[in-house]
C-alpha cells in the first residue's frame, strides 16, 4: 500500500464522490470483497445508503451481480481489490457479459506512482478485462469520476447489456476536489426501419410453415408481451432457447418449448420443416444456427436491438433492428392494418399434436419410484412444487441439459442458466443475488456435486444474511456431462469420478439445514421443509445418470408429430 499522505485541501474526497455517484445511479447493493487498495472507498460507504454485501470469494460476487442485474434490469455491482481480487472476478464477469447481464465491476489499484514498474500485486488489470467487457477504464484523474461512472452504468444497461469495469487507484481515491455526480438520463431506443418491417411482414405472409425462435432478449423490456400478441395474431408456434425460457408461458397453446440439445429432438425436427423463422432477441451463442438451419434454406427475420451477427448458417432476409418490443408491435400493427382479413395467418391447431407429444414427454417418469432418482422425475417434482414466478437457477453440468429439456417456464426470468460461457459454480452465488433482487420469491439452485463445491464457501454468506435459498445437489460422484459427451463421441470415457463429503454434515457445519434423500418419494416433503427454514438449506439428491446415454439413444429414434 502506498504510504504517501494526501495533502489537506478543501472539497470532497474522491472516494466519497465516487460513492455519491453510485447513489445517483440508484445503486442499492454492492457484492464484494475489499482489500487495502480500496479502503478509502469502503470507509466512504459507511455513511452511504448503499448496502455492502461481504462475500467469501470474488467470483461469487461477480455471479451475484450477474443475476441481480438479469432480474432487475439495473446494473448489478461487484467490488474487488487489485491483483488476485481482480483475477478472481474474471469468470463471473465473462459469464455476465456473454449472457447479456448488466454489471458494473469496481476494482482497486495501487498508487499511480508505482504502476509503471514492478511492484506489489501490480498488473494491467484493464487490459485483462477488455475482452470480457463492453468497456473498461482506469480513473487517472479524480475530476473524471462523475463522467466515468455515468458512462459505465449507461453502457452496462444499454442494449445489449453487459459488463463495464472501473478501476480506482488508491492515491486517486484520496484526492479532494469540487465536483458533483452527473444527472442520470434515460436513453430511448429507436424504432425499427419501416422498410425492414415491411420485409418481415412480406416473409410471414408468403411462408407456409413459419415459426418463432425466442432468445434471451425476448425476456426484456416488455418484449415477452409483444411476442405473445404477435404469435397469437399470426397463429405461429414459439420455440425458445435455454436462455429464452418463459418468453412465452408453458401453458400457452403456441408454446412448443425448448430447443438447444445438439441432437435430433422434437423441436429440431419441427425446425427442419420450417421455411421461415422469426428470430427474436437471439444471440448465436445461445444455440448455434448450424443445429437448426444446417441446410441454410430458411428465410430468417432477425428482430433485435443490434444487427445480426455474420454467420453462414444465419443468412438474414430481414434485419429488423430496434427496440424488440416496439419492433414486434410494428410488425403486428402492419399485419393488422393491411392484412386483417388474413389473420391469423396460420392455424396453430396443426402444431397441437407436437405440443402434446412434448408435454407428455415432460411427464414420462412422473410416477417413477426408482432410486437413485431419474432426472426427469426430479424435475417433474420440482416443477410441480415451485410457483410460476419462483426462480430456478441451473449450474453447469449434465443437470443443465435435463433442465433445458424437461423444465418449462411460465414467466420470464423464472429460469436462469449460465449458457454462453457455461460457468460451473454459477448457481449457488447466483441464487444469493436472486434472493436479494426478489426477496418475496422462492429461489432454488440446482447444482451438480462438482459445481456446488466450486463456490461452496459462499454458503456462509447466505447463512450470515439469513437468506432462505435452497440448493439442490444432484449427486453422482463424477463430471457427468463430460462423461456423457465422451461416451457419445467415442463410445467410452476417461475416468472422471471423485469423492464427496457428507452433504448433511457439510450443511450443519455451515449452520444450515441439510438432508440427503434415500428414496424418491421424499423430495416434495424435503422441498417443503427446506423452504420453511430461516436461512439456506441443502438437499442432496442421488441421481441415476445412466439416463444420459438412454436419452441420447432415444432422441435418435424420435419421430415428431408434425
Coordinates of C-alpha atoms in Angstrom, one line a residue:
X1 CA 0.0 0.0 0.0
X2 CA 1.3 3.5 -0.9
X3 CA 2.0 5.4 2.3
X4 CA 2.1 8.9 0.8
X5 CA -0.3 11.2 2.7
X6 CA -2.9 13.2 0.8
X7 CA -2.4 16.9 1.1
X8 CA -5.2 18.5 3.1
X9 CA -7.5 20.5 0.8
X10 CA -11.0 21.8 0.6
X11 CA -13.7 19.9 -1.2
X12 CA -14.9 16.3 -1.3
X13 CA -12.7 13.3 -1.1
X14 CA -12.6 11.4 -4.4
X15 CA -13.7 8.2 -2.7
X16 CA -16.7 10.0 -1.2
X17 CA -17.6 11.5 -4.6
X18 CA -17.4 8.0 -6.1
X19 CA -19.9 6.7 -3.6
X20 CA -22.2 9.7 -4.3
X21 CA -22.1 8.9 -8.0
X22 CA -23.1 5.3 -7.2
X23 CA -26.0 6.6 -5.1
X24 CA -27.1 8.9 -8.0
X25 CA -27.2 5.8 -10.3
X26 CA -29.6 4.2 -7.9
X27 CA -27.2 1.5 -6.6
X28 CA -28.7 -0.2 -3.5
X29 CA -26.3 -3.2 -3.1
X30 CA -22.6 -3.9 -3.8
X31 CA -21.4 -7.5 -3.7
X32 CA -17.7 -7.8 -2.9
X33 CA -14.5 -8.5 -1.0
X34 CA -12.4 -5.4 -0.4
X35 CA -8.6 -5.1 0.2
X36 CA -6.1 -2.4 1.2
X37 CA -6.2 -0.5 -2.0
X38 CA -9.9 0.3 -1.9
X39 CA -10.0 1.1 1.9
X40 CA -11.0 4.7 1.3
X41 CA -14.0 3.7 -0.8
X42 CA -15.1 1.2 1.9
X43 CA -14.9 3.9 4.6
X44 CA -16.9 6.2 2.4
X45 CA -19.6 3.5 2.1
X46 CA -20.1 3.6 5.9
X47 CA -22.0 6.9 5.5
X48 CA -23.9 5.7 2.4
X49 CA -27.4 4.3 1.9
X50 CA -25.7 1.6 -0.2
X51 CA -25.6 -1.8 1.4
X52 CA -22.3 -3.7 1.1
X53 CA -22.7 -7.5 0.9
X54 CA -19.5 -9.1 2.1
X55 CA -18.8 -12.3 0.3
X56 CA -16.2 -15.1 0.7
X57 CA -14.8 -15.1 -2.9
X58 CA -14.8 -12.5 -5.6
X59 CA -16.0 -14.9 -8.3
X60 CA -19.2 -15.4 -6.2
X61 CA -19.6 -11.6 -6.0
X62 CA -19.5 -11.4 -9.8
X63 CA -22.1 -14.1 -10.2
X64 CA -24.3 -12.4 -7.6
X65 CA -24.1 -9.1 -9.5
X66 CA -24.7 -11.0 -12.7
X67 CA -28.1 -12.5 -11.5
X68 CA -29.1 -9.3 -9.7
X69 CA -28.6 -7.4 -13.0
X70 CA -30.6 -10.0 -15.0
X71 CA -33.6 -9.9 -12.7
X72 CA -33.7 -6.1 -12.0
X73 CA -32.6 -4.7 -15.4
X74 CA -30.3 -2.4 -13.5
X75 CA -26.6 -2.9 -13.3
X76 CA -25.5 -5.3 -10.5
X77 CA -22.4 -4.0 -8.8
X78 CA -19.4 -6.0 -7.6
X79 CA -16.2 -5.0 -6.0
X80 CA -12.7 -6.4 -5.6
X81 CA -9.2 -5.3 -4.8
X82 CA -6.3 -5.4 -7.2
X83 CA -4.2 -8.4 -8.3
X84 CA -5.8 -11.7 -7.2
X85 CA -9.0 -9.9 -6.2
X86 CA -9.5 -8.7 -9.8
X87 CA -8.4 -12.0 -11.4
X88 CA -10.9 -13.8 -9.2
X89 CA -13.7 -11.7 -10.8
X90 CA -12.9 -12.8 -14.3
X91 CA -15.0 -15.9 -14.7
X92 CA -18.1 -14.3 -13.3
X93 CA -17.7 -11.1 -15.4
X94 CA -17.1 -13.1 -18.5
X95 CA -20.3 -15.1 -17.8
X96 CA -22.3 -11.9 -17.3
X97 CA -21.0 -10.3 -20.4
X98 CA -21.7 -13.3 -22.6
X99 CA -25.2 -13.8 -21.2
X100 CA -26.1 -10.1 -21.5
X101 CA -26.3 -9.2 -17.8
X102 CA -25.8 -5.5 -16.9
X103 CA -22.9 -5.4 -14.4
X104 CA -20.5 -2.7 -13.2
X105 CA -17.3 -4.1 -11.6
X106 CA -15.3 -1.8 -9.3
X107 CA -11.7 -2.8 -8.8
X108 CA -9.0 -1.3 -6.6
X109 CA -5.5 -0.4 -7.8
X110 CA -2.2 0.6 -6.4
X111 CA -0.9 4.2 -6.5
X112 CA -0.4 5.6 -9.9
X113 CA 3.2 6.4 -8.7
X114 CA 4.1 2.8 -9.0
X115 CA 2.1 1.4 -11.9
X116 CA 4.9 1.9 -14.4
X117 CA 7.2 -0.6 -12.6
X118 CA 7.4 -3.9 -10.9
X119 CA 5.5 -3.6 -7.6
X120 CA 3.3 -5.4 -5.2
X121 CA 0.3 -7.1 -6.9
X122 CA 0.7 -4.7 -9.9
X123 CA -0.7 -5.9 -13.2
X124 CA -2.5 -4.3 -16.2
X125 CA -6.0 -5.3 -15.0
X126 CA -7.8 -3.1 -17.5
X127 CA -6.1 -4.9 -20.4
X128 CA -7.2 -8.2 -18.9
X129 CA -10.8 -7.0 -18.5
X130 CA -11.3 -5.5 -22.0
X131 CA -12.0 -8.8 -23.9
X132 CA -14.7 -9.8 -21.3
X133 CA -16.5 -6.4 -21.0
X134 CA -18.2 -3.7 -23.0
X135 CA -15.9 -1.1 -21.6
X136 CA -13.1 -1.0 -19.0
X137 CA -11.4 2.2 -17.7
X138 CA -9.0 3.2 -15.1
X139 CA -9.5 6.6 -13.3
X140 CA -6.3 8.6 -13.7
X141 CA -7.9 12.0 -12.9
X142 CA -10.3 12.3 -10.0
X143 CA -12.2 15.0 -11.8
X144 CA -13.3 12.4 -14.3
X145 CA -15.1 10.2 -11.7
X146 CA -18.6 11.5 -12.5
X147 CA -18.2 11.1 -16.2
X148 CA -16.6 7.6 -16.0
X149 CA -19.2 6.2 -13.6
X150 CA -22.1 7.7 -15.6
X151 CA -20.7 6.1 -18.8
X152 CA -20.1 2.8 -17.1
X153 CA -23.7 2.5 -15.9
X154 CA -25.1 3.8 -19.2
X155 CA -23.2 1.3 -21.3
X156 CA -23.7 -1.6 -18.9
X157 CA -27.5 -1.1 -19.0
X158 CA -27.8 -0.2 -22.7
X159 CA -28.9 -2.9 -25.1
X160 CA -27.4 -5.3 -25.4
X161 CA -26.5 -5.2 -21.7
X162 CA -23.1 -6.3 -20.4
X163 CA -20.1 -5.6 -18.1
X164 CA -18.3 -2.4 -17.5
X165 CA -15.2 -2.2 -15.3
X166 CA -13.9 0.8 -13.4
X167 CA -10.6 0.9 -11.7
X168 CA -9.9 3.3 -8.8
X169 CA -6.2 3.7 -7.8
X170 CA -5.7 4.3 -4.1
X171 CA -3.9 7.7 -4.5
X172 CA -6.7 9.0 -6.8
X173 CA -9.3 7.9 -4.1
X174 CA -7.6 10.1 -1.5
X175 CA -7.6 13.3 -3.6
X176 CA -10.0 16.2 -2.8
X177 CA -12.0 18.1 -5.4
X178 CA -15.0 20.2 -6.0
X179 CA -17.2 18.0 -8.2
X180 CA -20.7 16.5 -8.1
X181 CA -22.4 13.4 -9.7
X182 CA -23.8 13.8 -13.2
X183 CA -27.6 13.6 -13.7
X184 CA -28.9 10.2 -14.8
X185 CA -30.8 10.3 -18.0
X186 CA -32.6 7.5 -19.8
X187 CA -32.0 6.8 -23.5
X188 CA -34.9 5.9 -25.6
X189 CA -34.2 3.2 -28.2
X190 CA -35.1 3.8 -31.8
X191 CA -37.9 2.2 -33.7
X192 CA -37.2 -0.3 -36.5
X193 CA -36.8 0.9 -40.1
X194 CA -40.2 0.8 -41.8
X195 CA -38.8 -1.0 -44.9
X196 CA -37.3 -3.7 -42.7
X197 CA -40.7 -4.2 -41.0
X198 CA -42.3 -4.4 -44.4
X199 CA -39.8 -7.1 -45.5
X200 CA -40.6 -9.1 -42.3
X201 CA -44.3 -8.9 -43.0
X202 CA -43.9 -10.0 -46.6
X203 CA -41.9 -13.1 -45.5
X204 CA -44.5 -14.0 -42.9
X205 CA -47.3 -13.7 -45.5
X206 CA -45.5 -15.8 -48.1
X207 CA -44.3 -18.5 -45.7
X208 CA -46.1 -21.9 -45.5
X209 CA -44.5 -23.0 -42.2
X210 CA -43.2 -20.1 -40.3
X211 CA -42.1 -20.4 -36.6
X212 CA -40.7 -18.1 -33.9
X213 CA -37.5 -18.7 -32.1
X214 CA -37.2 -16.7 -28.8
X215 CA -33.8 -15.9 -27.3
X216 CA -32.7 -14.1 -24.2
X217 CA -33.6 -10.6 -25.5
X218 CA -37.3 -11.7 -25.7
X219 CA -37.4 -11.6 -21.9
X220 CA -36.5 -7.9 -21.6
X221 CA -38.3 -4.6 -21.8
X222 CA -41.9 -5.7 -22.5
X223 CA -40.8 -7.9 -25.3
X224 CA -42.5 -11.0 -24.0
X225 CA -45.9 -9.4 -24.1
X226 CA -45.5 -8.3 -27.7
X227 CA -44.1 -11.7 -28.6
X228 CA -47.3 -13.3 -27.3
X229 CA -49.5 -10.9 -29.2
X230 CA -47.7 -11.5 -32.5
X231 CA -47.7 -15.3 -32.0
X232 CA -51.4 -15.3 -31.4
X233 CA -52.1 -12.8 -34.2
X234 CA -50.2 -14.9 -36.8
X235 CA -51.0 -18.3 -35.4
X236 CA -47.3 -19.1 -35.0
X237 CA -45.6 -21.7 -32.8
X238 CA -42.8 -20.5 -30.5
X239 CA -39.7 -22.3 -29.6
X240 CA -37.3 -20.9 -27.0
X241 CA -33.6 -21.3 -26.4
X242 CA -32.3 -22.3 -22.9
X243 CA -31.9 -18.5 -22.3
X244 CA -35.4 -17.7 -23.6
X245 CA -37.4 -19.9 -21.2
X246 CA -40.5 -18.0 -20.1
X247 CA -40.7 -15.7 -23.1
X248 CA -44.0 -17.5 -23.8
X249 CA -45.8 -19.2 -21.0
X250 CA -45.6 -23.0 -20.8
X251 CA -49.4 -23.0 -20.6
X252 CA -49.8 -21.1 -23.9
X253 CA -51.0 -23.3 -26.7
X254 CA -48.5 -21.6 -29.0
X255 CA -45.5 -22.8 -26.9
X256 CA -43.5 -25.7 -28.3
X257 CA -40.9 -25.4 -25.5
X258 CA -37.2 -25.5 -25.7
X259 CA -34.6 -26.4 -28.3
X260 CA -31.0 -26.5 -27.5
X261 CA -29.7 -30.0 -27.4
X262 CA -27.3 -31.0 -30.1
X263 CA -29.4 -33.9 -31.3
X264 CA -32.5 -34.5 -33.4
X265 CA -35.0 -33.7 -30.7
X266 CA -38.7 -33.0 -31.4
X267 CA -38.1 -29.3 -31.8
X268 CA -35.2 -29.8 -34.2
X269 CA -37.5 -31.9 -36.4
X270 CA -40.1 -29.2 -36.4
X271 CA -37.5 -26.6 -37.3
X272 CA -36.5 -28.8 -40.3
X273 CA -39.9 -28.3 -41.9
X274 CA -40.0 -24.5 -41.2
X275 CA -39.4 -22.3 -44.2
X276 CA -39.3 -19.0 -42.3
X277 CA -38.1 -18.3 -38.7
X278 CA -38.9 -15.1 -36.9
X279 CA -35.9 -14.9 -34.5
X280 CA -36.5 -12.6 -31.5
X281 CA -33.7 -11.4 -29.2
X282 CA -31.4 -14.2 -30.1
X283 CA -27.6 -14.5 -29.8
X284 CA -25.8 -17.1 -31.8
X285 CA -24.0 -18.3 -28.7
X286 CA -27.3 -19.5 -27.2
X287 CA -27.8 -22.3 -29.8
X288 CA -25.7 -22.2 -32.9
X289 CA -27.8 -22.0 -36.1
X290 CA -25.8 -24.9 -37.6
X291 CA -28.0 -27.1 -35.5
X292 CA -31.4 -25.6 -36.6
X293 CA -30.5 -24.3 -40.1
X294 CA -28.0 -26.8 -41.4
X295 CA -29.3 -26.6 -44.9
X296 CA -29.3 -22.8 -44.9
X297 CA -32.7 -22.9 -46.5
X298 CA -34.8 -20.7 -44.2
X299 CA -36.0 -17.2 -44.5
X300 CA -34.7 -15.6 -41.3
X301 CA -36.3 -12.5 -39.8
X302 CA -33.9 -11.1 -37.2
X303 CA -35.5 -8.9 -34.6
X304 CA -33.1 -7.5 -32.1
X305 CA -31.5 -4.4 -30.6
X306 CA -28.4 -4.9 -32.8
X307 CA -27.9 -6.1 -36.4
X308 CA -27.5 -9.8 -37.0
X309 CA -24.1 -11.4 -36.4
X310 CA -22.5 -12.6 -39.6
X311 CA -22.7 -16.4 -39.9
X312 CA -23.0 -18.6 -43.0
X313 CA -25.7 -20.6 -41.2
X314 CA -27.6 -17.4 -40.3
X315 CA -28.4 -15.7 -43.6
X316 CA -30.8 -12.9 -42.7
X317 CA -33.6 -12.0 -45.1
X318 CA -34.9 -9.1 -43.0
X319 CA -32.8 -7.4 -40.3
X320 CA -35.3 -5.6 -38.0
X321 CA -33.1 -3.5 -35.7
X322 CA -34.5 -1.5 -32.8
X323 CA -36.3 -1.9 -29.5
X324 CA -37.6 -5.5 -29.6
X325 CA -41.0 -4.8 -28.1
X326 CA -41.5 -1.9 -30.4
X327 CA -40.4 -3.8 -33.4
X328 CA -42.8 -6.7 -32.7
X329 CA -45.5 -4.2 -32.2
X330 CA -44.7 -2.6 -35.6
X331 CA -44.9 -5.9 -37.3
X332 CA -48.2 -6.7 -35.6
X333 CA -49.6 -3.3 -36.5
X334 CA -48.7 -3.6 -40.1
X335 CA -50.3 -7.0 -40.3
X336 CA -53.5 -5.7 -38.7
X337 CA -53.6 -2.6 -40.9
X338 CA -53.1 -4.2 -44.3
X339 CA -54.0 -7.9 -43.9
X340 CA -56.6 -8.1 -41.1
X341 CA -58.7 -10.3 -43.3
X342 CA -56.0 -12.9 -43.3
X343 CA -55.4 -13.0 -39.6
X344 CA -54.4 -15.4 -38.1
X345 CA -52.1 -16.3 -40.9
X346 CA -51.9 -19.9 -39.8
X347 CA -53.8 -22.5 -37.8
X348 CA -52.0 -23.1 -34.6
X349 CA -54.0 -26.3 -34.2
X350 CA -51.8 -28.1 -36.7
X351 CA -49.0 -27.9 -34.1
X352 CA -51.0 -29.2 -31.2
X353 CA -50.1 -32.9 -31.7
X354 CA -46.5 -32.0 -31.4
X355 CA -47.1 -29.8 -28.3
X356 CA -49.0 -32.6 -26.6
X357 CA -46.2 -35.1 -27.6
X358 CA -43.6 -32.9 -26.0
X359 CA -45.7 -32.2 -22.9
X360 CA -46.3 -35.9 -22.4
X361 CA -42.5 -36.5 -22.6
X362 CA -42.0 -33.9 -19.8
X363 CA -44.1 -36.2 -17.6
X364 CA -42.8 -39.5 -18.8
X365 CA -41.3 -40.5 -15.5
X366 CA -43.5 -38.6 -13.1
X367 CA -44.7 -41.8 -11.4
X368 CA -41.2 -43.4 -11.3
X369 CA -40.2 -44.6 -7.8
X370 CA -36.7 -45.9 -8.6
X371 CA -33.7 -44.7 -6.6
X372 CA -31.3 -43.1 -7.3
X373 CA -33.8 -40.8 -8.9
X374 CA -34.1 -40.3 -12.6
X375 CA -33.5 -36.7 -13.7
X376 CA -37.0 -36.5 -15.4
X377 CA -38.7 -37.4 -12.1
X378 CA -36.7 -34.9 -10.1
X379 CA -37.6 -32.1 -12.5
X380 CA -41.3 -33.1 -12.6
X381 CA -41.4 -32.9 -8.8
X382 CA -39.6 -29.5 -8.8
X383 CA -41.9 -28.1 -11.4
X384 CA -45.0 -29.3 -9.5
X385 CA -43.7 -27.7 -6.3
X386 CA -42.5 -24.3 -7.5
X387 CA -44.9 -21.5 -8.2
X388 CA -45.0 -20.0 -11.7
X389 CA -42.9 -16.9 -10.7
X390 CA -40.5 -18.6 -8.4
X391 CA -36.9 -18.7 -9.6
X392 CA -34.8 -21.7 -10.5
X393 CA -31.1 -21.4 -11.3
X394 CA -29.2 -24.0 -13.1
X395 CA -25.5 -24.6 -12.7
X396 CA -23.5 -26.2 -15.5
X397 CA -23.2 -29.9 -15.9
X398 CA -25.4 -32.8 -17.0
X399 CA -28.3 -31.5 -15.0
X400 CA -28.3 -28.3 -17.2
X401 CA -29.2 -30.4 -20.2
X402 CA -32.0 -32.0 -18.3
X403 CA -33.3 -28.7 -17.1
X404 CA -33.1 -27.3 -20.6
X405 CA -35.3 -30.0 -22.0
X406 CA -37.6 -31.0 -19.1
X407 CA -38.2 -27.9 -17.1
X408 CA -40.7 -25.5 -18.8
X409 CA -41.2 -21.9 -17.6
X410 CA -44.4 -19.9 -17.2
X411 CA -42.9 -16.4 -16.7
X412 CA -39.8 -14.5 -17.9
X413 CA -36.7 -14.7 -15.8
X414 CA -38.0 -17.6 -13.7
X415 CA -35.3 -20.0 -15.1
X416 CA -31.7 -18.6 -15.1
X417 CA -28.9 -20.6 -16.7
X418 CA -25.2 -19.9 -17.3
X419 CA -25.4 -20.6 -21.1
X420 CA -23.0 -18.7 -23.3
X421 CA -19.9 -19.0 -21.1
X422 CA -21.2 -22.2 -19.3
X423 CA -19.6 -21.4 -15.9
X424 CA -19.6 -24.1 -13.3
X425 CA -20.1 -22.6 -9.8
X426 CA -22.8 -20.1 -11.0
X427 CA -25.9 -21.3 -9.3
X428 CA -25.2 -21.0 -5.5
X429 CA -23.9 -17.4 -5.6
X430 CA -26.4 -16.6 -8.3
X431 CA -29.2 -17.7 -6.0
X432 CA -27.9 -15.3 -3.4
X433 CA -28.1 -12.5 -6.0
X434 CA -31.6 -13.6 -6.9
X435 CA -32.8 -13.5 -3.4
X436 CA -31.5 -10.0 -2.9
X437 CA -33.2 -9.0 -6.1
X438 CA -36.5 -10.7 -5.4
X439 CA -36.8 -11.5 -1.7
X440 CA -40.5 -12.3 -2.0
X441 CA -39.9 -15.3 -4.3
X442 CA -38.7 -18.8 -3.6
X443 CA -35.2 -19.4 -5.1
X444 CA -33.9 -22.8 -5.9
X445 CA -30.4 -23.5 -7.2
X446 CA -29.8 -26.9 -8.9
X447 CA -26.1 -27.9 -8.9
X448 CA -24.1 -30.9 -9.7
X449 CA -21.9 -32.2 -6.9
X450 CA -18.8 -30.8 -8.8
X451 CA -20.2 -27.3 -9.5
X452 CA -21.6 -26.9 -6.0
X453 CA -18.2 -27.4 -4.4
X454 CA -16.7 -24.8 -6.7
X455 CA -18.3 -21.9 -4.7
X456 CA -19.4 -23.7 -1.5
X457 CA -17.7 -21.1 0.6
X458 CA -20.4 -18.6 0.0
X459 CA -23.0 -20.8 1.7
X460 CA -21.7 -19.0 4.7
X461 CA -22.7 -15.7 3.1
X462 CA -26.3 -16.9 2.7
X463 CA -26.2 -18.1 6.4
X464 CA -24.9 -14.7 7.6
X465 CA -27.6 -12.8 5.8
X466 CA -30.3 -15.3 6.7
X467 CA -31.3 -15.9 3.1
X468 CA -33.7 -18.8 2.6
X469 CA -32.3 -20.1 -0.7
X470 CA -32.5 -23.8 -1.3
X471 CA -29.6 -25.6 -3.0
X472 CA -30.4 -28.9 -4.6
X473 CA -27.3 -31.0 -5.3
X474 CA -27.5 -33.8 -7.9
X475 CA -25.1 -36.4 -6.7
X476 CA -23.3 -38.8 -9.0
X477 CA -19.7 -38.6 -7.9
X478 CA -18.3 -37.6 -11.3
X479 CA -18.0 -34.9 -14.0
X480 CA -21.1 -36.4 -15.6
X481 CA -21.6 -34.1 -18.6
X482 CA -18.0 -34.6 -19.8
X483 CA -18.5 -38.4 -19.4
X484 CA -21.8 -38.1 -21.4
X485 CA -20.2 -36.3 -24.3
X486 CA -17.1 -38.5 -24.4
X487 CA -19.3 -41.6 -24.3
X488 CA -21.5 -40.2 -27.2
X489 CA -18.4 -39.4 -29.4
X490 CA -16.0 -42.2 -28.6
X491 CA -18.2 -45.0 -27.1
X492 CA -16.1 -44.8 -23.9
X493 CA -14.9 -42.1 -21.5
X494 CA -11.9 -41.2 -19.4
X495 CA -12.3 -41.9 -15.6
X496 CA -13.8 -38.8 -14.2
X497 CA -15.1 -39.9 -10.8
X498 CA -14.4 -38.2 -7.5
X499 CA -15.4 -38.4 -3.8
X500 CA -17.9 -36.2 -2.0
X501 CA -18.4 -35.0 1.6
X502 CA -21.4 -35.9 3.7
X503 CA -23.7 -33.1 2.5
X504 CA -25.9 -33.2 5.6
X505 CA -22.9 -32.8 7.8
X506 CA -21.4 -30.1 5.5
X507 CA -24.7 -28.1 5.8
X508 CA -24.6 -28.5 9.6
X509 CA -21.0 -27.3 9.7
X510 CA -22.2 -24.0 8.0
X511 CA -25.1 -23.7 10.4
X512 CA -27.9 -24.5 8.0
X513 CA -30.4 -27.3 7.3
X514 CA -29.5 -30.2 5.1
X515 CA -30.8 -33.6 4.0
X516 CA -29.7 -36.4 1.8
X517 CA -32.6 -38.3 0.1
X518 CA -32.8 -42.0 0.4
X519 CA -36.0 -42.6 -1.6
X520 CA -37.7 -40.9 -4.5
X521 CA -40.9 -40.1 -2.6
X522 CA -39.0 -37.9 -0.1
X523 CA -38.4 -35.0 -2.5
X524 CA -41.6 -33.0 -2.2
X525 CA -41.6 -33.1 1.6
X526 CA -37.9 -32.2 1.6
X527 CA -38.5 -29.1 -0.6
X528 CA -41.4 -28.0 1.7
X529 CA -39.3 -28.3 4.8
X530 CA -36.3 -26.6 3.1
X531 CA -38.3 -23.6 2.2
X532 CA -39.6 -23.2 5.8
X533 CA -36.1 -22.7 7.1
X534 CA -35.0 -19.2 8.4
X535 CA -31.8 -19.5 6.3
X536 CA -30.4 -21.5 3.5
X537 CA -31.0 -25.2 3.1
X538 CA -29.3 -28.1 1.1
X539 CA -31.0 -31.1 -0.4
X540 CA -28.6 -33.8 -1.8
X541 CA -30.4 -36.0 -4.4
X542 CA -28.6 -39.1 -5.7
X543 CA -29.3 -39.1 -9.4
X544 CA -29.2 -42.0 -11.9
X545 CA -27.2 -40.6 -14.8
X546 CA -27.5 -43.8 -16.7
X547 CA -30.4 -41.9 -18.2
X548 CA -27.9 -39.6 -20.0
X549 CA -27.0 -42.3 -22.6
X550 CA -30.6 -43.6 -22.7
X551 CA -31.8 -40.1 -23.6
X552 CA -29.2 -39.8 -26.4
X553 CA -30.3 -43.2 -27.8
X554 CA -34.0 -42.3 -27.5
X555 CA -33.6 -39.0 -29.3
X556 CA -32.0 -40.8 -32.2
X557 CA -35.3 -42.7 -32.6
X558 CA -37.8 -39.8 -32.0
X559 CA -40.4 -39.1 -34.7
X560 CA -42.2 -35.8 -34.1
X561 CA -45.9 -35.5 -34.8
X562 CA -45.8 -32.7 -37.4

